[in-house]
PDB file of C-alpha atoms in Angstrom:
ATOM      1  CA  MET A 909     187.222 110.208  35.560  1.00 88.00           C
ATOM      2  CA  ALA A 910     186.115 111.145  32.169  1.00 90.00           C
ATOM      3  CA  LEU A 911     186.502 114.867  33.132  1.00 93.00           C
ATOM      4  CA  ASP A 912     189.756 114.347  34.917  1.00 93.00           C
ATOM      5  CA  ALA A 913     191.085 112.803  31.586  1.00 95.00           C
ATOM      6  CA  TRP A 914     189.797 115.755  29.629  1.00 96.00           C
ATOM      7  CA  THR A 915     191.340 118.288  32.083  1.00 97.00           C
ATOM      8  CA  SER A 916     194.590 116.629  32.117  1.00 96.00           C
ATOM      9  CA  GLU A 917     194.878 116.416  28.318  1.00 97.00           C
ATOM     10  CA  LEU A 918     193.610 120.009  27.913  1.00 98.00           C
ATOM     11  CA  LYS A 919     196.482 121.195  30.364  1.00 98.00           C
ATOM     12  CA  ARG A 920     199.086 119.306  28.386  1.00 98.00           C
ATOM     13  CA  MET A 921     197.672 120.746  25.004  1.00 98.00           C
ATOM     14  CA  THR A 922     197.660 124.299  26.376  1.00 98.00           C
ATOM     15  CA  ASP A 923     200.947 124.008  28.041  1.00 98.00           C
ATOM     16  CA  LEU A 924     202.346 122.782  24.651  1.00 98.00           C
ATOM     17  CA  PHE A 925     200.883 125.583  22.698  1.00 98.00           C
ATOM     18  CA  ASN A 926     202.085 128.111  25.470  1.00 98.00           C
ATOM     19  CA  SER A 927     205.627 126.801  25.042  1.00 98.00           C
ATOM     20  CA  LEU A 928     205.623 127.541  21.319  1.00 98.00           C
ATOM     21  CA  SER A 929     206.503 130.842  19.839  1.00 98.00           C
ATOM     22  CA  ASP A 930     204.485 132.533  16.962  1.00 98.00           C
ATOM     23  CA  GLU A 931     207.249 131.588  14.599  1.00 97.00           C
ATOM     24  CA  ASP A 932     207.053 128.088  15.841  1.00 98.00           C
ATOM     25  CA  LEU A 933     203.320 127.889  15.114  1.00 98.00           C
ATOM     26  CA  ILE A 934     203.991 129.207  11.537  1.00 97.00           C
ATOM     27  CA  ARG A 935     205.753 126.016  10.620  1.00 97.00           C
ATOM     28  CA  GLU A 936     204.198 122.733   9.371  1.00 97.00           C
ATOM     29  CA  VAL A 937     204.165 119.964  12.070  1.00 98.00           C
ATOM     30  CA  ALA A 938     205.455 117.666   9.301  1.00 97.00           C
ATOM     31  CA  PRO A 939     206.353 118.268   5.650  1.00 96.00           C
ATOM     32  CA  GLY A 940     203.156 119.044   3.682  1.00 95.00           C
ATOM     33  CA  ARG A 941     200.962 118.766   6.912  1.00 97.00           C
ATOM     34  CA  ASN A 942     199.090 121.185   8.808  1.00 97.00           C
ATOM     35  CA  ARG A 943     200.670 124.308  10.199  1.00 98.00           C
ATOM     36  CA  GLY A 944     200.765 124.819  14.111  1.00 98.00           C
ATOM     37  CA  MET A 945     198.584 127.847  13.759  1.00 98.00           C
ATOM     38  CA  TYR A 946     195.900 125.862  11.747  1.00 98.00           C
ATOM     39  CA  LEU A 947     195.789 123.185  14.667  1.00 98.00           C
ATOM     40  CA  LEU A 948     195.508 126.067  17.316  1.00 98.00           C
ATOM     41  CA  GLY A 949     192.535 127.411  15.424  1.00 98.00           C
ATOM     42  CA  HIS A 950     191.206 123.958  14.775  1.00 98.00           C
ATOM     43  CA  MET A 951     191.191 123.228  18.552  1.00 98.00           C
ATOM     44  CA  ALA A 952     189.547 126.586  19.404  1.00 98.00           C
ATOM     45  CA  SER A 953     186.776 125.972  16.861  1.00 98.00           C
ATOM     46  CA  VAL A 954     186.149 122.245  17.508  1.00 98.00           C
ATOM     47  CA  HIS A 955     185.792 123.103  21.276  1.00 98.00           C
ATOM     48  CA  ASP A 956     183.672 126.092  20.524  1.00 98.00           C
ATOM     49  CA  GLY A 957     181.364 123.566  18.579  1.00 97.00           C
ATOM     50  CA  LEU A 958     181.465 121.246  21.411  1.00 97.00           C
ATOM     51  CA  MET A 959     179.653 123.745  23.650  1.00 96.00           C
ATOM     52  CA  VAL A 960     176.862 123.761  21.237  1.00 96.00           C
ATOM     53  CA  LEU A 961     176.781 120.039  20.782  1.00 95.00           C
ATOM     54  CA  LEU A 962     176.794 119.677  24.706  1.00 95.00           C
ATOM     55  CA  ARG A 963     173.909 122.224  24.867  1.00 93.00           C
ATOM     56  CA  PHE A 964     175.843 124.417  26.943  1.00 95.00           C
ATOM     57  CA  GLU A 965     175.536 127.449  24.563  1.00 96.00           C
ATOM     58  CA  PRO A 966     172.865 128.334  21.988  1.00 96.00           C
ATOM     59  CA  ALA A 967     175.570 129.250  19.252  1.00 97.00           C
ATOM     60  CA  MET A 968     179.359 129.330  18.821  1.00 98.00           C
ATOM     61  CA  MET A 969     181.323 132.191  20.219  1.00 98.00           C
ATOM     62  CA  PHE A 970     183.598 132.415  17.205  1.00 98.00           C
ATOM     63  CA  PRO A 971     181.702 130.903  14.254  1.00 98.00           C
ATOM     64  CA  GLU A 972     183.941 132.600  11.929  1.00 98.00           C
ATOM     65  CA  LEU A 973     186.663 130.090  12.719  1.00 98.00           C
ATOM     66  CA  GLN A 974     184.713 127.015  11.726  1.00 97.00           C
ATOM     67  CA  PRO A 975     184.923 127.622   7.910  1.00 97.00           C
ATOM     68  CA  ILE A 976     188.710 128.257   8.245  1.00 97.00           C
ATOM     69  CA  PHE A 977     189.739 125.692  10.768  1.00 98.00           C
ATOM     70  CA  HIS A 978     187.388 122.827  10.569  1.00 96.00           C
ATOM     71  CA  HIS A 979     185.438 122.667   7.403  1.00 95.00           C
ATOM     72  CA  THR A 980     188.505 123.334   5.104  1.00 95.00           C
ATOM     73  CA  PRO A 981     192.086 122.043   5.309  1.00 94.00           C
ATOM     74  CA  ASP A 982     195.047 124.261   5.929  1.00 97.00           C
ATOM     75  CA  ARG A 983     195.917 126.684   3.252  1.00 95.00           C
ATOM     76  CA  ALA A 984     192.535 126.684   1.612  1.00 95.00           C
ATOM     77  CA  VAL A 985     192.162 130.115   2.958  1.00 95.00           C
ATOM     78  CA  ALA A 986     194.537 132.727   1.960  1.00 95.00           C
ATOM     79  CA  ASP A 987     197.081 133.787   4.996  1.00 95.00           C
ATOM     80  CA  ALA A 988     195.889 137.369   4.326  1.00 95.00           C
ATOM     81  CA  ASP A 989     192.391 136.440   5.557  1.00 95.00           C
ATOM     82  CA  LEU A 990     193.431 134.395   8.629  1.00 97.00           C
ATOM     83  CA  PRO A 991     193.082 135.741  12.163  1.00 98.00           C
ATOM     84  CA  SER A 992     196.648 136.639  13.671  1.00 98.00           C
ATOM     85  CA  ILE A 993     198.034 134.119  15.981  1.00 98.00           C
ATOM     86  CA  ALA A 994     197.667 136.502  18.920  1.00 98.00           C
ATOM     87  CA  THR A 995     193.931 136.423  18.165  1.00 98.00           C
ATOM     88  CA  LEU A 996     193.829 132.525  17.781  1.00 98.00           C
ATOM     89  CA  ARG A 997     195.612 132.119  21.228  1.00 98.00           C
ATOM     90  CA  GLU A 998     193.060 134.429  22.810  1.00 98.00           C
ATOM     91  CA  GLN A 999     190.014 132.690  21.381  1.00 98.00           C
ATOM     92  CA  TYR A1000     191.429 129.117  22.360  1.00 98.00           C
ATOM     93  CA  LYS A1001     191.842 130.389  25.861  1.00 98.00           C
ATOM     94  CA  THR A1002     188.411 131.920  25.813  1.00 98.00           C
ATOM     95  CA  VAL A1003     186.555 128.917  24.408  1.00 98.00           C
ATOM     96  CA  ASN A1004     188.468 126.372  26.729  1.00 98.00           C
ATOM     97  CA  ASP A1005     187.887 128.555  29.832  1.00 98.00           C
ATOM     98  CA  ARG A1006     184.224 128.894  29.140  1.00 98.00           C
ATOM     99  CA  LEU A1007     183.981 125.261  28.452  1.00 97.00           C
ATOM    100  CA  MET A1008     185.476 124.275  31.816  1.00 97.00           C
ATOM    101  CA  GLN A1009     183.045 126.654  33.464  1.00 97.00           C
ATOM    102  CA  HIS A1010     180.325 124.566  31.950  1.00 97.00           C
ATOM    103  CA  PHE A1011     181.887 121.363  32.929  1.00 96.00           C
ATOM    104  CA  SER A1012     182.225 122.377  36.787  1.00 95.00           C
ATOM    105  CA  ALA A1013     178.566 123.258  36.726  1.00 95.00           C
ATOM    106  CA  THR A1014     177.202 120.011  35.095  1.00 94.00           C
ATOM    107  CA  THR A1015     175.794 117.578  37.359  1.00 94.00           C
ATOM    108  CA  PRO A1016     176.281 113.826  36.890  1.00 91.00           C
ATOM    109  CA  ASP A1017     172.666 113.201  35.837  1.00 92.00           C
ATOM    110  CA  GLU A1018     173.225 116.102  33.184  1.00 93.00           C
ATOM    111  CA  TRP A1019     176.213 114.329  31.906  1.00 93.00           C
ATOM    112  CA  PHE A1020     174.134 111.206  31.172  1.00 92.00           C
ATOM    113  CA  SER A1021     171.633 112.979  29.224  1.00 91.00           C
ATOM    114  CA  ARG A1022     171.671 113.445  25.299  1.00 89.00           C
ATOM    115  CA  HIS A1023     173.802 115.463  23.310  1.00 88.00           C
ATOM    116  CA  ASN A1024     172.368 117.950  20.701  1.00 86.00           C
ATOM    117  CA  ASN A1025     172.680 115.921  17.478  1.00 86.00           C
ATOM    118  CA  LEU A1026     170.275 113.315  18.664  1.00 88.00           C
ATOM    119  CA  SER A1027     166.480 113.373  19.040  1.00 90.00           C
ATOM    120  CA  GLU A1028     164.923 112.261  22.434  1.00 90.00           C
ATOM    121  CA  GLU A1029     163.522 109.210  20.648  1.00 92.00           C
ATOM    122  CA  ASP A1030     166.839 107.973  19.380  1.00 91.00           C
ATOM    123  CA  PHE A1031     168.427 108.615  22.673  1.00 91.00           C
ATOM    124  CA  ALA A1032     165.815 106.324  24.408  1.00 92.00           C
ATOM    125  CA  LYS A1033     167.303 103.579  21.978  1.00 91.00           C
ATOM    126  CA  GLU A1034     170.829 104.616  22.372  1.00 88.00           C
ATOM    127  CA  PRO A1035     171.543 105.910  25.980  1.00 89.00           C
ATOM    128  CA  HIS A1036     175.378 105.593  25.576  1.00 88.00           C
ATOM    129  CA  ARG A1037     175.070 108.594  23.164  1.00 87.00           C
ATOM    130  CA  ASN A1038     175.123 111.093  25.999  1.00 92.00           C
ATOM    131  CA  ARG A1039     177.248 114.286  26.697  1.00 93.00           C
ATOM    132  CA  LEU A1040     179.984 112.365  28.596  1.00 92.00           C
ATOM    133  CA  ASN A1041     180.760 110.130  25.637  1.00 93.00           C
ATOM    134  CA  VAL A1042     181.187 113.073  23.495  1.00 94.00           C
ATOM    135  CA  VAL A1043     183.884 114.413  25.915  1.00 96.00           C
ATOM    136  CA  LEU A1044     185.596 111.083  25.764  1.00 96.00           C
ATOM    137  CA  SER A1045     185.810 111.329  22.057  1.00 95.00           C
ATOM    138  CA  ARG A1046     186.833 114.852  22.080  1.00 97.00           C
ATOM    139  CA  THR A1047     189.609 113.933  24.504  1.00 97.00           C
ATOM    140  CA  SER A1048     191.102 111.405  22.081  1.00 97.00           C
ATOM    141  CA  HIS A1049     190.680 114.013  19.292  1.00 98.00           C
ATOM    142  CA  MET A1050     192.770 116.418  21.311  1.00 98.00           C
ATOM    143  CA  ALA A1051     195.522 113.845  22.178  1.00 98.00           C
ATOM    144  CA  TYR A1052     195.569 112.905  18.413  1.00 98.00           C
ATOM    145  CA  HIS A1053     196.541 116.574  17.572  1.00 98.00           C
ATOM    146  CA  ARG A1054     198.760 117.093  20.405  1.00 98.00           C
ATOM    147  CA  GLY A1055     200.974 114.208  19.059  1.00 98.00           C
ATOM    148  CA  GLN A1056     201.413 116.254  15.947  1.00 98.00           C
ATOM    149  CA  VAL A1057     201.974 119.704  17.399  1.00 98.00           C
ATOM    150  CA  VAL A1058     204.675 118.194  19.624  1.00 98.00           C
ATOM    151  CA  PHE A1059     206.850 117.948  16.411  1.00 98.00           C
ATOM    152  CA  LEU A1060     207.241 121.714  16.528  1.00 98.00           C
ATOM    153  CA  THR A1061     209.238 121.581  19.733  1.00 97.00           C
ATOM    154  CA  LYS A1062     213.015 121.143  19.640  1.00 86.00           C
ATOM    155  CA  LYS A1063     214.266 117.648  19.935  1.00 71.00           C
ATOM    156  CA  VAL A1064     216.040 117.059  23.155  1.00 60.00           C
TER     157      VAL A1064
ATOM    158  CA  MET B 481     181.533 103.992  27.314  1.00 88.00           C
ATOM    159  CA  ALA B 482     185.330 104.071  28.329  1.00 90.00           C
ATOM    160  CA  LEU B 483     185.850 100.582  26.966  1.00 93.00           C
ATOM    161  CA  ASP B 484     183.888 101.671  23.642  1.00 94.00           C
ATOM    162  CA  ALA B 485     186.219 104.580  23.274  1.00 95.00           C
ATOM    163  CA  TRP B 486     189.215 102.152  23.701  1.00 97.00           C
ATOM    164  CA  THR B 487     187.765  99.732  21.262  1.00 97.00           C
ATOM    165  CA  SER B 488     187.107 102.224  18.564  1.00 96.00           C
ATOM    166  CA  GLU B 489     190.650 104.046  19.104  1.00 97.00           C
ATOM    167  CA  LEU B 490     192.212 100.558  18.871  1.00 98.00           C
ATOM    168  CA  LYS B 491     190.381  99.709  15.776  1.00 98.00           C
ATOM    169  CA  ARG B 492     191.554 103.005  14.127  1.00 98.00           C
ATOM    170  CA  MET B 493     195.209 102.441  15.126  1.00 98.00           C
ATOM    171  CA  THR B 494     195.268  98.840  13.952  1.00 98.00           C
ATOM    172  CA  ASP B 495     193.595  99.730  10.582  1.00 98.00           C
ATOM    173  CA  LEU B 496     196.159 102.432  10.073  1.00 98.00           C
ATOM    174  CA  PHE B 497     199.248 100.107  10.871  1.00 98.00           C
ATOM    175  CA  ASN B 498     197.493  97.614   8.560  1.00 98.00           C
ATOM    176  CA  SER B 499     197.085 100.112   5.623  1.00 98.00           C
ATOM    177  CA  LEU B 500     201.015 100.816   5.840  1.00 98.00           C
ATOM    178  CA  SER B 501     203.502  98.566   4.190  1.00 98.00           C
ATOM    179  CA  ASP B 502     206.754  97.494   5.931  1.00 98.00           C
ATOM    180  CA  GLU B 503     208.586 100.112   3.738  1.00 97.00           C
ATOM    181  CA  ASP B 504     206.422 102.839   5.113  1.00 98.00           C
ATOM    182  CA  LEU B 505     207.095 101.698   8.561  1.00 98.00           C
ATOM    183  CA  ILE B 506     210.697 102.010   8.188  1.00 97.00           C
ATOM    184  CA  ARG B 507     210.251 105.771   7.598  1.00 97.00           C
ATOM    185  CA  GLU B 508     210.372 108.564  10.226  1.00 97.00           C
ATOM    186  CA  VAL B 509     206.975 109.814  11.029  1.00 98.00           C
ATOM    187  CA  ALA B 510     208.461 113.353  10.846  1.00 97.00           C
ATOM    188  CA  PRO B 511     212.040 114.355  10.374  1.00 96.00           C
ATOM    189  CA  GLY B 512     214.160 113.305  13.173  1.00 95.00           C
ATOM    190  CA  ARG B 513     211.236 111.539  14.896  1.00 97.00           C
ATOM    191  CA  ASN B 514     210.360 108.013  15.618  1.00 97.00           C
ATOM    192  CA  ARG B 515     210.056 105.564  12.809  1.00 98.00           C
ATOM    193  CA  GLY B 516     206.809 103.912  12.396  1.00 98.00           C
ATOM    194  CA  MET B 517     208.136 100.380  13.317  1.00 98.00           C
ATOM    195  CA  TYR B 518     209.332 101.872  16.704  1.00 98.00           C
ATOM    196  CA  LEU B 519     205.738 103.201  17.356  1.00 98.00           C
ATOM    197  CA  LEU B 520     204.357  99.845  16.262  1.00 98.00           C
ATOM    198  CA  GLY B 521     206.627  98.069  18.971  1.00 98.00           C
ATOM    199  CA  HIS B 522     205.788 100.874  21.372  1.00 98.00           C
ATOM    200  CA  MET B 523     202.272 100.437  21.223  1.00 98.00           C
ATOM    201  CA  ALA B 524     202.518  96.476  21.620  1.00 98.00           C
ATOM    202  CA  SER B 525     204.947  96.949  24.492  1.00 98.00           C
ATOM    203  CA  VAL B 526     202.846  99.250  26.472  1.00 98.00           C
ATOM    204  CA  HIS B 527     199.552  97.311  25.941  1.00 98.00           C
ATOM    205  CA  ASP B 528     201.599  94.312  27.036  1.00 98.00           C
ATOM    206  CA  GLY B 529     202.495  96.285  30.240  1.00 97.00           C
ATOM    207  CA  LEU B 530     198.969  97.360  30.392  1.00 97.00           C
ATOM    208  CA  MET B 531     197.724  93.819  31.083  1.00 96.00           C
ATOM    209  CA  VAL B 532     200.049  93.453  34.072  1.00 96.00           C
ATOM    210  CA  LEU B 533     199.135  96.939  35.399  1.00 95.00           C
ATOM    211  CA  LEU B 534     195.511  95.943  35.182  1.00 95.00           C
ATOM    212  CA  ARG B 535     196.290  92.761  36.973  1.00 93.00           C
ATOM    213  CA  PHE B 536     195.037  90.650  33.997  1.00 95.00           C
ATOM    214  CA  GLU B 537     198.471  88.867  33.362  1.00 96.00           C
ATOM    215  CA  PRO B 538     201.047  88.059  36.056  1.00 96.00           C
ATOM    216  CA  ALA B 539     203.685  88.902  33.575  1.00 97.00           C
ATOM    217  CA  MET B 540     204.288  90.403  30.078  1.00 98.00           C
ATOM    218  CA  MET B 541     203.838  88.220  27.182  1.00 98.00           C
ATOM    219  CA  PHE B 542     206.705  89.917  25.304  1.00 98.00           C
ATOM    220  CA  PRO B 543     209.080  91.468  27.870  1.00 98.00           C
ATOM    221  CA  GLU B 544     211.957  91.649  25.483  1.00 98.00           C
ATOM    222  CA  LEU B 545     210.053  94.640  23.753  1.00 98.00           C
ATOM    223  CA  GLN B 546     210.089  96.907  26.604  1.00 97.00           C
ATOM    224  CA  PRO B 547     213.642  97.878  26.923  1.00 97.00           C
ATOM    225  CA  ILE B 548     213.848  98.624  23.188  1.00 97.00           C
ATOM    226  CA  PHE B 549     210.486 100.099  22.542  1.00 98.00           C
ATOM    227  CA  HIS B 550     209.477 101.796  25.737  1.00 96.00           C
ATOM    228  CA  HIS B 551     212.602 102.409  28.062  1.00 95.00           C
ATOM    229  CA  THR B 552     214.813 103.771  25.194  1.00 95.00           C
ATOM    230  CA  PRO B 553     214.040 106.004  22.185  1.00 94.00           C
ATOM    231  CA  ASP B 554     214.091 104.971  18.696  1.00 97.00           C
ATOM    232  CA  ARG B 555     217.594 104.149  17.323  1.00 95.00           C
ATOM    233  CA  ALA B 556     219.080 103.645  20.723  1.00 95.00           C
ATOM    234  CA  VAL B 557     219.216  99.804  19.901  1.00 95.00           C
ATOM    235  CA  ALA B 558     221.091  98.865  16.775  1.00 95.00           C
ATOM    236  CA  ASP B 559     218.812  97.850  13.703  1.00 95.00           C
ATOM    237  CA  ALA B 560     220.201  94.523  13.750  1.00 95.00           C
ATOM    238  CA  ASP B 561     219.044  93.805  17.234  1.00 95.00           C
ATOM    239  CA  LEU B 562     215.437  94.843  16.520  1.00 97.00           C
ATOM    240  CA  PRO B 563     212.692  92.306  16.043  1.00 98.00           C
ATOM    241  CA  SER B 564     211.310  92.264  12.273  1.00 98.00           C
ATOM    242  CA  ILE B 565     208.492  94.406  11.349  1.00 98.00           C
ATOM    243  CA  ALA B 566     206.551  90.897  10.625  1.00 98.00           C
ATOM    244  CA  THR B 567     207.410  89.818  14.124  1.00 98.00           C
ATOM    245  CA  LEU B 568     206.167  93.284  15.616  1.00 98.00           C
ATOM    246  CA  ARG B 569     202.988  93.200  13.705  1.00 98.00           C
ATOM    247  CA  GLU B 570     202.170  89.594  15.029  1.00 98.00           C
ATOM    248  CA  GLN B 571     203.075  90.603  18.709  1.00 98.00           C
ATOM    249  CA  TYR B 572     201.148  93.718  18.209  1.00 98.00           C
ATOM    250  CA  LYS B 573     197.989  91.702  17.267  1.00 98.00           C
ATOM    251  CA  THR B 574     198.679  88.983  19.871  1.00 98.00           C
ATOM    252  CA  VAL B 575     198.868  91.446  22.811  1.00 98.00           C
ATOM    253  CA  ASN B 576     195.814  93.420  21.667  1.00 98.00           C
ATOM    254  CA  ASP B 577     193.610  90.430  21.033  1.00 98.00           C
ATOM    255  CA  ARG B 578     194.488  89.096  24.606  1.00 98.00           C
ATOM    256  CA  LEU B 579     193.815  92.463  25.949  1.00 97.00           C
ATOM    257  CA  MET B 580     190.342  92.681  24.419  1.00 97.00           C
ATOM    258  CA  GLN B 581     189.630  89.295  25.714  1.00 97.00           C
ATOM    259  CA  HIS B 582     190.320  90.539  29.286  1.00 97.00           C
ATOM    260  CA  PHE B 583     188.377  93.536  28.711  1.00 96.00           C
ATOM    261  CA  SER B 584     185.282  91.658  27.724  1.00 95.00           C
ATOM    262  CA  ALA B 585     185.493  89.193  30.791  1.00 95.00           C
ATOM    263  CA  THR B 586     185.787  92.058  33.261  1.00 94.00           C
ATOM    264  CA  THR B 587     182.796  92.943  35.372  1.00 94.00           C
ATOM    265  CA  PRO B 588     181.908  96.591  36.340  1.00 91.00           C
ATOM    266  CA  ASP B 589     182.849  96.086  39.860  1.00 92.00           C
ATOM    267  CA  GLU B 590     186.309  94.824  38.768  1.00 93.00           C
ATOM    268  CA  TRP B 591     186.811  97.956  36.655  1.00 93.00           C
ATOM    269  CA  PHE B 592     186.324 100.156  39.645  1.00 92.00           C
ATOM    270  CA  SER B 593     189.078  98.164  41.593  1.00 91.00           C
ATOM    271  CA  ARG B 594     192.524  99.171  41.998  1.00 89.00           C
ATOM    272  CA  HIS B 595     195.317  98.919  39.475  1.00 88.00           C
ATOM    273  CA  ASN B 596     198.626  97.417  40.203  1.00 86.00           C
ATOM    274  CA  ASN B 597     200.738 100.309  41.108  1.00 86.00           C
ATOM    275  CA  LEU B 598     198.678 101.066  43.990  1.00 88.00           C
ATOM    276  CA  SER B 599     198.537  99.576  47.420  1.00 90.00           C
ATOM    277  CA  GLU B 600     195.120  98.766  48.964  1.00 91.00           C
ATOM    278  CA  GLU B 601     195.601 101.658  51.576  1.00 92.00           C
ATOM    279  CA  ASP B 602     196.287 104.082  48.880  1.00 91.00           C
ATOM    280  CA  PHE B 603     193.480 103.166  46.970  1.00 91.00           C
ATOM    281  CA  ALA B 604     191.159 103.648  49.913  1.00 92.00           C
ATOM    282  CA  LYS B 605     192.237 107.265  49.933  1.00 91.00           C
ATOM    283  CA  GLU B 606     192.273 107.726  46.178  1.00 88.00           C
ATOM    284  CA  PRO B 607     189.443 105.606  44.559  1.00 89.00           C
ATOM    285  CA  HIS B 608     189.604 107.121  41.061  1.00 88.00           C
ATOM    286  CA  ARG B 609     192.910 105.496  40.778  1.00 87.00           C
ATOM    287  CA  ASN B 610     191.131 102.544  39.337  1.00 92.00           C
ATOM    288  CA  ARG B 611     191.466 100.237  36.214  1.00 93.00           C
ATOM    289  CA  LEU B 612     189.113 102.142  34.312  1.00 92.00           C
ATOM    290  CA  ASN B 613     191.169 105.137  34.618  1.00 93.00           C
ATOM    291  CA  VAL B 614     194.170 103.685  33.352  1.00 94.00           C
ATOM    292  CA  VAL B 615     192.110 102.561  30.311  1.00 96.00           C
ATOM    293  CA  LEU B 616     191.283 106.211  29.711  1.00 96.00           C
ATOM    294  CA  SER B 617     194.670 107.382  29.943  1.00 95.00           C
ATOM    295  CA  ARG B 618     196.096 104.779  27.657  1.00 97.00           C
ATOM    296  CA  THR B 619     193.192 105.588  25.202  1.00 97.00           C
ATOM    297  CA  SER B 620     194.532 109.074  24.800  1.00 97.00           C
ATOM    298  CA  HIS B 621     198.126 107.780  24.755  1.00 98.00           C
ATOM    299  CA  MET B 622     197.083 105.657  21.674  1.00 98.00           C
ATOM    300  CA  ALA B 623     195.399 108.600  19.892  1.00 98.00           C
ATOM    301  CA  TYR B 624     198.580 110.659  20.554  1.00 98.00           C
ATOM    302  CA  HIS B 625     200.658 108.291  18.638  1.00 98.00           C
ATOM    303  CA  ARG B 626     197.996 107.645  15.838  1.00 98.00           C
ATOM    304  CA  GLY B 627     198.116 111.413  15.059  1.00 98.00           C
ATOM    305  CA  GLN B 628     201.845 110.695  14.397  1.00 98.00           C
ATOM    306  CA  VAL B 629     201.791 107.316  12.653  1.00 98.00           C
ATOM    307  CA  VAL B 630     199.069 108.949  10.165  1.00 98.00           C
ATOM    308  CA  PHE B 631     201.939 111.085   8.636  1.00 98.00           C
ATOM    309  CA  LEU B 632     203.186 107.846   7.067  1.00 98.00           C
ATOM    310  CA  THR B 633     200.146 107.828   5.028  1.00 97.00           C
ATOM    311  CA  LYS B 634     199.967 109.487   1.604  1.00 86.00           C
ATOM    312  CA  LYS B 635     198.518 112.800   1.490  1.00 72.00           C
ATOM    313  CA  VAL B 636     195.249 112.795  -0.492  1.00 60.00           C
TER     314      VAL B 636
END
């Protein structure tokens, strides 16, 4: 069920980004707030890091995104130094496709094993800090930002 | 874990509403979008309906909110006909407190039983359509709107 929730939220987020033009993504979602392209890079980078946190990958696929789209706010990095929106769209797709492959290949027992930011000893004391729990939390994170990106769509 | 995710998302949403003044809640979260007070009433009404959907209550506590904050968009109802923000804050609290009481009293087996919009026969075919699954989906719904209400806070 948690994976279904992830899959359905990811589909909504992806459909939303795909429905927006590059021009839409250059706009701020609300006055003085993040631009759409920042949130696109943010989702790509956070889900990239999720694969490491879930112990699916030894390292991030696009570590260069993290300082720009995760560790600093929008506009901290000069526009000239940002990847293009086309590149970000591609990286977003690559990361999320790979993540879904890992999700499909993971057994129930593996889901209830610890995530990467936790020692075996701490996990013994706090068994709810497992991989599946991280997925629940990142599903809400995605919904949170989807509620913002939707402001780039035209009002009906 | 799903209930922990609900509880932590609800706490964030409630803390956010509590940090906002009535004047903040009168503002639109973004130009031309819902006002904060609409989203406050929306969360109260959707969670009120959730208690019926989860078969915790036979009827909604505040059915009068539903036509205003769920079935129609913001500003469809004249401001003079809206409940006050103080009333909405109280109803939001009443509904969510009651919901948490029901959550605490529900056993694991009960969580995996069907929700109200589903016949016993359909549930036999689709056992994932249970109460817990509804909670996952409403957790994302809450996060989605929290990402919007946060725009009423001052930028740091």
